[in-house]
C-alpha cells in the first residue's frame, strides 16, 4: 500500500469510523449508507487539509468512491512533481 | 488541531458511565466543522465528561435561539456572524449593497441586536451562555476604501460593541475576547469564501479549530491557579537592595526599569482578585522592610503574606509558604530572575510552575504577564476572594492553637466567638458552592467534580439537598467555606459530595455540620460516598478520628458514634432553611 493510499484510508476512517480497511477500499456513495452530502463535505475538507490541496469544485461531485479520490490524488501528485 | 484529529477525538467511545455534558451550538450558518472542533476541544479539556453538542437549523439563528430557550442543555454556545445581523452582510443573500440598502442594513442590525440581547437574557437565566460576536470581515459593501472606516461600517461595529457591553453585565454570560481570538487566528485567514458558498460553512479549518478551542474554554472553565511566590531583587524591583540601598532600587521609565513597576501593579491587581502573593527572597529582613516603606511601590506590603526573607535556600522558603497557605504546589507559580534558584525550587517542588523574570527583556515580561493572566483570570471577584489573604493571616492564630493543651484549647475556641451560618435548601443556583466543590482537594469526600448540567440534574431528585456553611469569628470572616450535597429519606442521609476549604481547617466546622444533620435533620445514620484520592488526606484523618481504623466506601456514621467522638462545639449557629 502506498503512502498516499495509507493517508487516504486514515481520512476515510475519520469520517466513516465504522468501516474496516477492506470496506474503505471498496467504499462508494452506493455501498456506504451513511455517505451523505454532509459526509462528502467533511471528507473533502479532511482530504484537502491532509494533502494540502484544494479539490476542484467542478470535480468534487464526481468523487464518489475511495477509488475516485485515490485516482484524483495520484493525478494531482503527478501534476505537481 | 487538524480536522482529522478532531473527528477522531469527537468520535471516541466512552464507558457508559461517563457523564454527558449537553451543549447547544446556535449559529446562523451550517455548524459543520465548528461542531466537530467544539466537541473535540471539550473532550480534550475535560476527558472525564462526554460532550454532546447539538445544533439547530441552518440559516435560522432566531429559531435556534427560541429552541434553546425551551431546551434543557447544560450550556449554550451562540456564534454570531455579520450575516446574522442582516443577511445582506453575507454573500449567500443578494439583497443589494446600494448605500440606501446599507443604511437599512444598519437599522435592521440594530433591531436584531436588541432581540438577541433579550434572548440571551432569557437563556442565561437557565444555563451558562457563551457568545462569540462576529469574527469574519464585513463584506465590501461600503463605498469607502477598505482602509477607511465609513459611517455605516462604524455604526455596525458600534452595534456589536454595545451588544457585547450589555451582555457582559449578565451573570452566566461569557463572551469570547476578540483580542485573544486575533492572537490565535489572523483576521485575514478566517473566511473561506468557497466553503461558505458550497456548504454554508464560512470558516477556514484553522479558524474553526481556534474558535472551538476558545469556546470550549469558556464552556468548561478550569479553576484558576491560586498563588504566586515572587523574588524581590531584580524581579519585583530592579537592583539588589542589600547592595544598592533602598533608594537605589527602581521601577521607573527614568531608570529604565519600568517593567518591574508594571509587574508590581500586575501583582497588586491579582491580589485584589484574591490571588495569594508570597515573597521568597535572600535578603536581610530589615532592609526589605525598609524597601516596602517606599511610598512609590505599586504593591502594598498588605497584599503579601507571608514574607520569607533570610539567607536559607529558596526551596525552604517555598516549603514554608506552602505550609502557611495550606494549598497544593500545583496551584502555585514561582517567579525569580535567577535560573539557579528556579532550578533549585523546581527540583524540590516538581509540580510548581516556575517562570523566569527576564529583567532585561521587556517583551518577555509582557508575555509572562499575559501568561499569568491566563492562569489566574476569573470572570468575577467573589466575596471569598477578597477575604482569602486576610483569613490566611488569621489562620496563623488557629495553627498556634494546636500547641495548646487541654482546657486551654477549649478556652481558645470559646473565646474566638465562632459563628456559622448554615444554608439548607435545594437551590442549585449557587456559583460559590459549585466553585468550591470543583476546586477543593484536601477536605473532599471523593474528588468528584460537577459540570453545570450534572449539578442541576442532581437536584431533580426530590430528596436532594444542598447544605453550605459560612464562617466568621473574632479574627475575621472566611465567607462560604463548606458545601455538602446529599439525599435525605426516612432518618438516613446519604452524602454524595462534601468539601471544605483548607482555610477553614481546625475550627471544628465539619463537626458542626454533622451535628446539624443529626440533630436538626433528624438523621439516625449518615452514609458517605467516600473515595480516597491522592490529596484528600485531611478528610481521611477526620473520619479516622470519628470512626477509627480502615475507611471503606460507603462510610457509615451512626448518631451515637458521632456524639461519642465529637469534641465540644462552641459555635453560634444560624440556620437558613430554604425548603
Tab-separated table of N, CA, C and O in Angstrom, chain B residues 47-100:
chain	number	residue	atom	x	y	z
B	47	UNK	N	-11.566	15.315	29.888
B	47	UNK	CA	-11.684	13.942	29.397
B	47	UNK	C	-12.718	13.122	30.178
B	47	UNK	O	-13.201	12.104	29.673
B	48	UNK	N	-13.036	13.558	31.390
B	48	UNK	CA	-13.939	12.768	32.215
B	48	UNK	C	-15.408	12.972	31.858
B	48	UNK	O	-16.277	12.335	32.446
B	49	UNK	N	-15.696	13.859	30.913
B	49	UNK	CA	-17.094	14.040	30.508
B	49	UNK	C	-17.267	13.692	29.030
B	49	UNK	O	-16.293	13.610	28.278
B	50	UNK	N	-18.503	13.470	28.652
B	50	UNK	CA	-18.827	13.127	27.255
B	50	UNK	C	-19.668	14.262	26.675
B	50	UNK	O	-20.871	14.334	26.901
B	51	UNK	N	-19.017	15.183	25.947
B	51	UNK	CA	-19.793	16.303	25.416
B	51	UNK	C	-20.718	15.860	24.288
B	51	UNK	O	-20.310	15.086	23.421
B	52	UNK	N	-21.935	16.316	24.336
B	52	UNK	CA	-22.886	16.056	23.253
B	52	UNK	C	-23.322	17.418	22.730
B	52	UNK	O	-24.082	18.132	23.385
B	53	UNK	N	-22.796	17.778	21.561
B	53	UNK	CA	-23.074	19.101	21.007
B	53	UNK	C	-24.197	18.974	19.977
B	53	UNK	O	-24.031	18.331	18.948
B	54	UNK	N	-25.323	19.580	20.278
B	54	UNK	CA	-26.427	19.572	19.314
B	54	UNK	C	-26.484	20.936	18.625
B	54	UNK	O	-26.012	21.944	19.166
B	55	UNK	N	-27.041	20.935	17.438
B	55	UNK	CA	-27.116	22.188	16.676
B	55	UNK	C	-28.536	22.384	16.168
B	55	UNK	O	-29.326	21.437	16.116
B	56	UNK	N	-28.820	23.608	15.805
B	56	UNK	CA	-30.162	23.907	15.294
B	56	UNK	C	-30.194	23.840	13.781
B	56	UNK	O	-29.409	23.127	13.159
B	57	UNK	N	-31.098	24.605	13.214
B	57	UNK	CA	-31.287	24.567	11.771
B	57	UNK	C	-30.390	25.594	11.086
B	57	UNK	O	-30.170	26.693	11.602
B	58	UNK	N	-29.911	25.201	9.919
B	58	UNK	CA	-29.053	26.062	9.116
B	58	UNK	C	-29.838	27.312	8.684
B	58	UNK	O	-30.951	27.207	8.185
B	59	UNK	N	-29.233	28.484	8.932
B	59	UNK	CA	-29.838	29.724	8.457
B	59	UNK	C	-30.941	30.278	9.337
B	59	UNK	O	-31.656	31.187	8.930
B	60	UNK	N	-31.106	29.714	10.525
B	60	UNK	CA	-32.229	30.142	11.364
B	60	UNK	C	-31.757	30.429	12.786
B	60	UNK	O	-32.131	29.740	13.731
B	61	UNK	N	-30.925	31.451	12.939
B	61	UNK	CA	-30.398	31.744	14.273
B	61	UNK	C	-31.529	32.089	15.245
B	61	UNK	O	-31.543	31.606	16.383
B	62	UNK	N	-32.468	32.914	14.785
B	62	UNK	CA	-33.558	33.323	15.683
B	62	UNK	C	-34.335	32.093	16.162
B	62	UNK	O	-34.634	31.951	17.361
B	63	UNK	N	-34.643	31.193	15.243
B	63	UNK	CA	-35.359	29.971	15.612
B	63	UNK	C	-34.516	29.094	16.522
B	63	UNK	O	-35.024	28.490	17.475
B	64	UNK	N	-33.211	29.039	16.261
B	64	UNK	CA	-32.329	28.231	17.102
B	64	UNK	C	-32.290	28.774	18.530
B	64	UNK	O	-32.245	28.006	19.498
B	65	UNK	N	-32.321	30.096	18.647
B	65	UNK	CA	-32.327	30.682	19.990
B	65	UNK	C	-33.646	30.376	20.702
B	65	UNK	O	-33.659	30.116	21.906
B	66	UNK	N	-34.737	30.391	19.951
B	66	UNK	CA	-36.025	30.026	20.558
B	66	UNK	C	-36.002	28.587	21.046
B	66	UNK	O	-36.463	28.272	22.141
B	67	UNK	N	-35.438	27.694	20.208
B	67	UNK	CA	-35.347	26.285	20.620
B	67	UNK	C	-34.478	26.161	21.879
B	67	UNK	O	-34.749	25.377	22.771
B	68	UNK	N	-33.449	26.972	21.919
B	68	UNK	CA	-32.534	26.942	23.063
B	68	UNK	C	-33.252	27.364	24.344
B	68	UNK	O	-33.019	26.804	25.418
B	69	UNK	N	-34.137	28.352	24.229
B	69	UNK	CA	-34.859	28.841	25.408
B	69	UNK	C	-35.663	27.731	26.072
B	69	UNK	O	-35.821	27.702	27.287
B	70	UNK	N	-36.162	26.805	25.266
B	70	UNK	CA	-37.015	25.760	25.838
B	70	UNK	C	-36.305	24.422	25.997
B	70	UNK	O	-36.914	23.435	26.393
B	71	UNK	N	-35.016	24.365	25.678
B	71	UNK	CA	-34.308	23.082	25.814
B	71	UNK	C	-33.695	22.970	27.212
B	71	UNK	O	-33.651	23.937	27.962
B	72	UNK	N	-33.212	21.780	27.531
B	72	UNK	CA	-32.650	21.575	28.871
B	72	UNK	C	-31.199	21.140	28.774
B	72	UNK	O	-30.815	20.094	29.274
B	73	UNK	N	-30.393	21.952	28.105
B	73	UNK	CA	-28.982	21.625	27.947
B	73	UNK	C	-28.175	22.167	29.131
B	73	UNK	O	-28.676	22.935	29.943
B	74	UNK	N	-26.899	21.742	29.184
B	74	UNK	CA	-26.044	22.197	30.272
B	74	UNK	C	-25.347	23.502	29.961
B	74	UNK	O	-24.921	24.218	30.861
B	75	UNK	N	-25.205	23.797	28.681
B	75	UNK	CA	-24.547	25.049	28.287
B	75	UNK	C	-25.009	25.439	26.886
B	75	UNK	O	-25.356	24.579	26.083
B	76	UNK	N	-25.009	26.748	26.652
B	76	UNK	CA	-25.392	27.255	25.334
B	76	UNK	C	-24.207	27.993	24.729
B	76	UNK	O	-23.515	28.736	25.424
B	77	UNK	N	-23.975	27.745	23.454
B	77	UNK	CA	-22.923	28.459	22.738
B	77	UNK	C	-23.565	29.144	21.538
B	77	UNK	O	-24.210	28.488	20.717
B	78	UNK	N	-23.423	30.463	21.470
B	78	UNK	CA	-24.040	31.233	20.385
B	78	UNK	C	-22.919	31.912	19.597
B	78	UNK	O	-22.137	32.679	20.164
B	79	UNK	N	-22.832	31.576	18.333
B	79	UNK	CA	-21.793	32.164	17.490
B	79	UNK	C	-22.460	33.037	16.430
B	79	UNK	O	-23.203	32.539	15.583
B	80	UNK	N	-22.189	34.325	16.526
B	80	UNK	CA	-22.800	35.283	15.598
B	80	UNK	C	-21.848	35.609	14.468
B	80	UNK	O	-20.629	35.653	14.663
B	81	UNK	N	-22.397	35.857	13.310
B	81	UNK	CA	-21.622	36.469	12.233
B	81	UNK	C	-22.442	37.631	11.691
B	81	UNK	O	-23.629	37.774	12.013
B	82	UNK	N	-21.812	38.464	10.896
B	82	UNK	CA	-22.491	39.671	10.412
B	82	UNK	C	-23.793	39.325	9.707
B	82	UNK	O	-24.792	40.044	9.832
B	83	UNK	N	-23.792	38.215	8.984
B	83	UNK	CA	-24.995	37.850	8.224
B	83	UNK	C	-26.170	37.530	9.141
B	83	UNK	O	-27.317	37.531	8.694
B	84	UNK	N	-25.883	37.249	10.417
B	84	UNK	CA	-26.986	37.011	11.359
B	84	UNK	C	-27.657	38.322	11.770
B	84	UNK	O	-28.811	38.332	12.186
B	85	UNK	N	-26.911	39.420	11.677
B	85	UNK	CA	-27.493	40.723	11.996
B	85	UNK	C	-28.316	41.239	10.811
B	85	UNK	O	-29.313	41.930	10.982
B	86	UNK	N	-27.867	40.917	9.628
B	86	UNK	CA	-28.659	41.187	8.423
B	86	UNK	C	-28.071	40.314	7.316
B	86	UNK	O	-26.855	40.355	7.065
B	87	UNK	N	-28.931	39.551	6.661
B	87	UNK	CA	-28.443	38.589	5.658
B	87	UNK	C	-27.655	39.283	4.554
B	87	UNK	O	-26.778	38.674	3.927
B	88	UNK	N	-27.928	40.587	4.332
B	88	UNK	CA	-27.213	41.298	3.269
B	88	UNK	C	-25.737	41.514	3.618
B	88	UNK	O	-24.952	41.931	2.766
B	89	UNK	N	-25.356	41.237	4.869
B	89	UNK	CA	-23.943	41.337	5.252
B	89	UNK	C	-23.193	40.039	4.994
B	89	UNK	O	-22.021	39.895	5.343
B	90	UNK	N	-23.868	39.063	4.393
B	90	UNK	CA	-23.208	37.844	3.929
B	90	UNK	C	-23.282	37.806	2.414
B	90	UNK	O	-23.931	38.653	1.795
B	91	UNK	N	-22.640	36.799	1.820
B	91	UNK	CA	-22.654	36.738	0.347
B	91	UNK	C	-23.609	35.665	-0.166
B	91	UNK	O	-23.742	35.468	-1.358
B	92	UNK	N	-24.296	34.971	0.735
B	92	UNK	CA	-25.250	33.955	0.283
B	92	UNK	C	-26.613	34.568	-0.026
B	92	UNK	O	-27.513	33.883	-0.478
B	93	UNK	N	-26.743	35.869	0.280
B	93	UNK	CA	-28.014	36.531	0.029
B	93	UNK	C	-27.745	37.773	-0.824
B	93	UNK	O	-26.812	38.537	-0.541
B	94	UNK	N	-28.524	37.970	-1.880
B	94	UNK	CA	-28.310	39.120	-2.763
B	94	UNK	C	-29.423	40.142	-2.531
B	94	UNK	O	-30.415	40.163	-3.242
B	95	UNK	N	-29.220	40.970	-1.534
B	95	UNK	CA	-30.248	41.960	-1.195
B	95	UNK	C	-29.879	43.372	-1.593
B	95	UNK	O	-30.653	44.301	-1.365
B	96	UNK	N	-28.683	43.533	-2.172
B	96	UNK	CA	-28.275	44.847	-2.624
B	96	UNK	C	-27.351	45.555	-1.645
B	96	UNK	O	-27.561	45.496	-0.423
B	97	UNK	N	-26.312	46.210	-2.213
B	97	UNK	CA	-25.348	46.952	-1.398
B	97	UNK	C	-25.366	48.447	-1.742
B	97	UNK	O	-24.394	49.165	-1.538
B	98	UNK	N	-26.461	48.898	-2.312
B	98	UNK	CA	-26.611	50.326	-2.584
B	98	UNK	C	-26.544	51.068	-1.245
B	98	UNK	O	-26.996	50.547	-0.227
B	99	UNK	N	-25.968	52.275	-1.236
B	99	UNK	CA	-25.868	52.991	0.044
B	99	UNK	C	-27.194	53.057	0.810
B	99	UNK	O	-27.200	52.977	2.045
B	100	UNK	N	-28.293	53.173	0.080
B	100	UNK	CA	-29.595	53.216	0.774
B	100	UNK	C	-29.884	51.867	1.434
B	100	UNK	O	-30.457	51.794	2.532
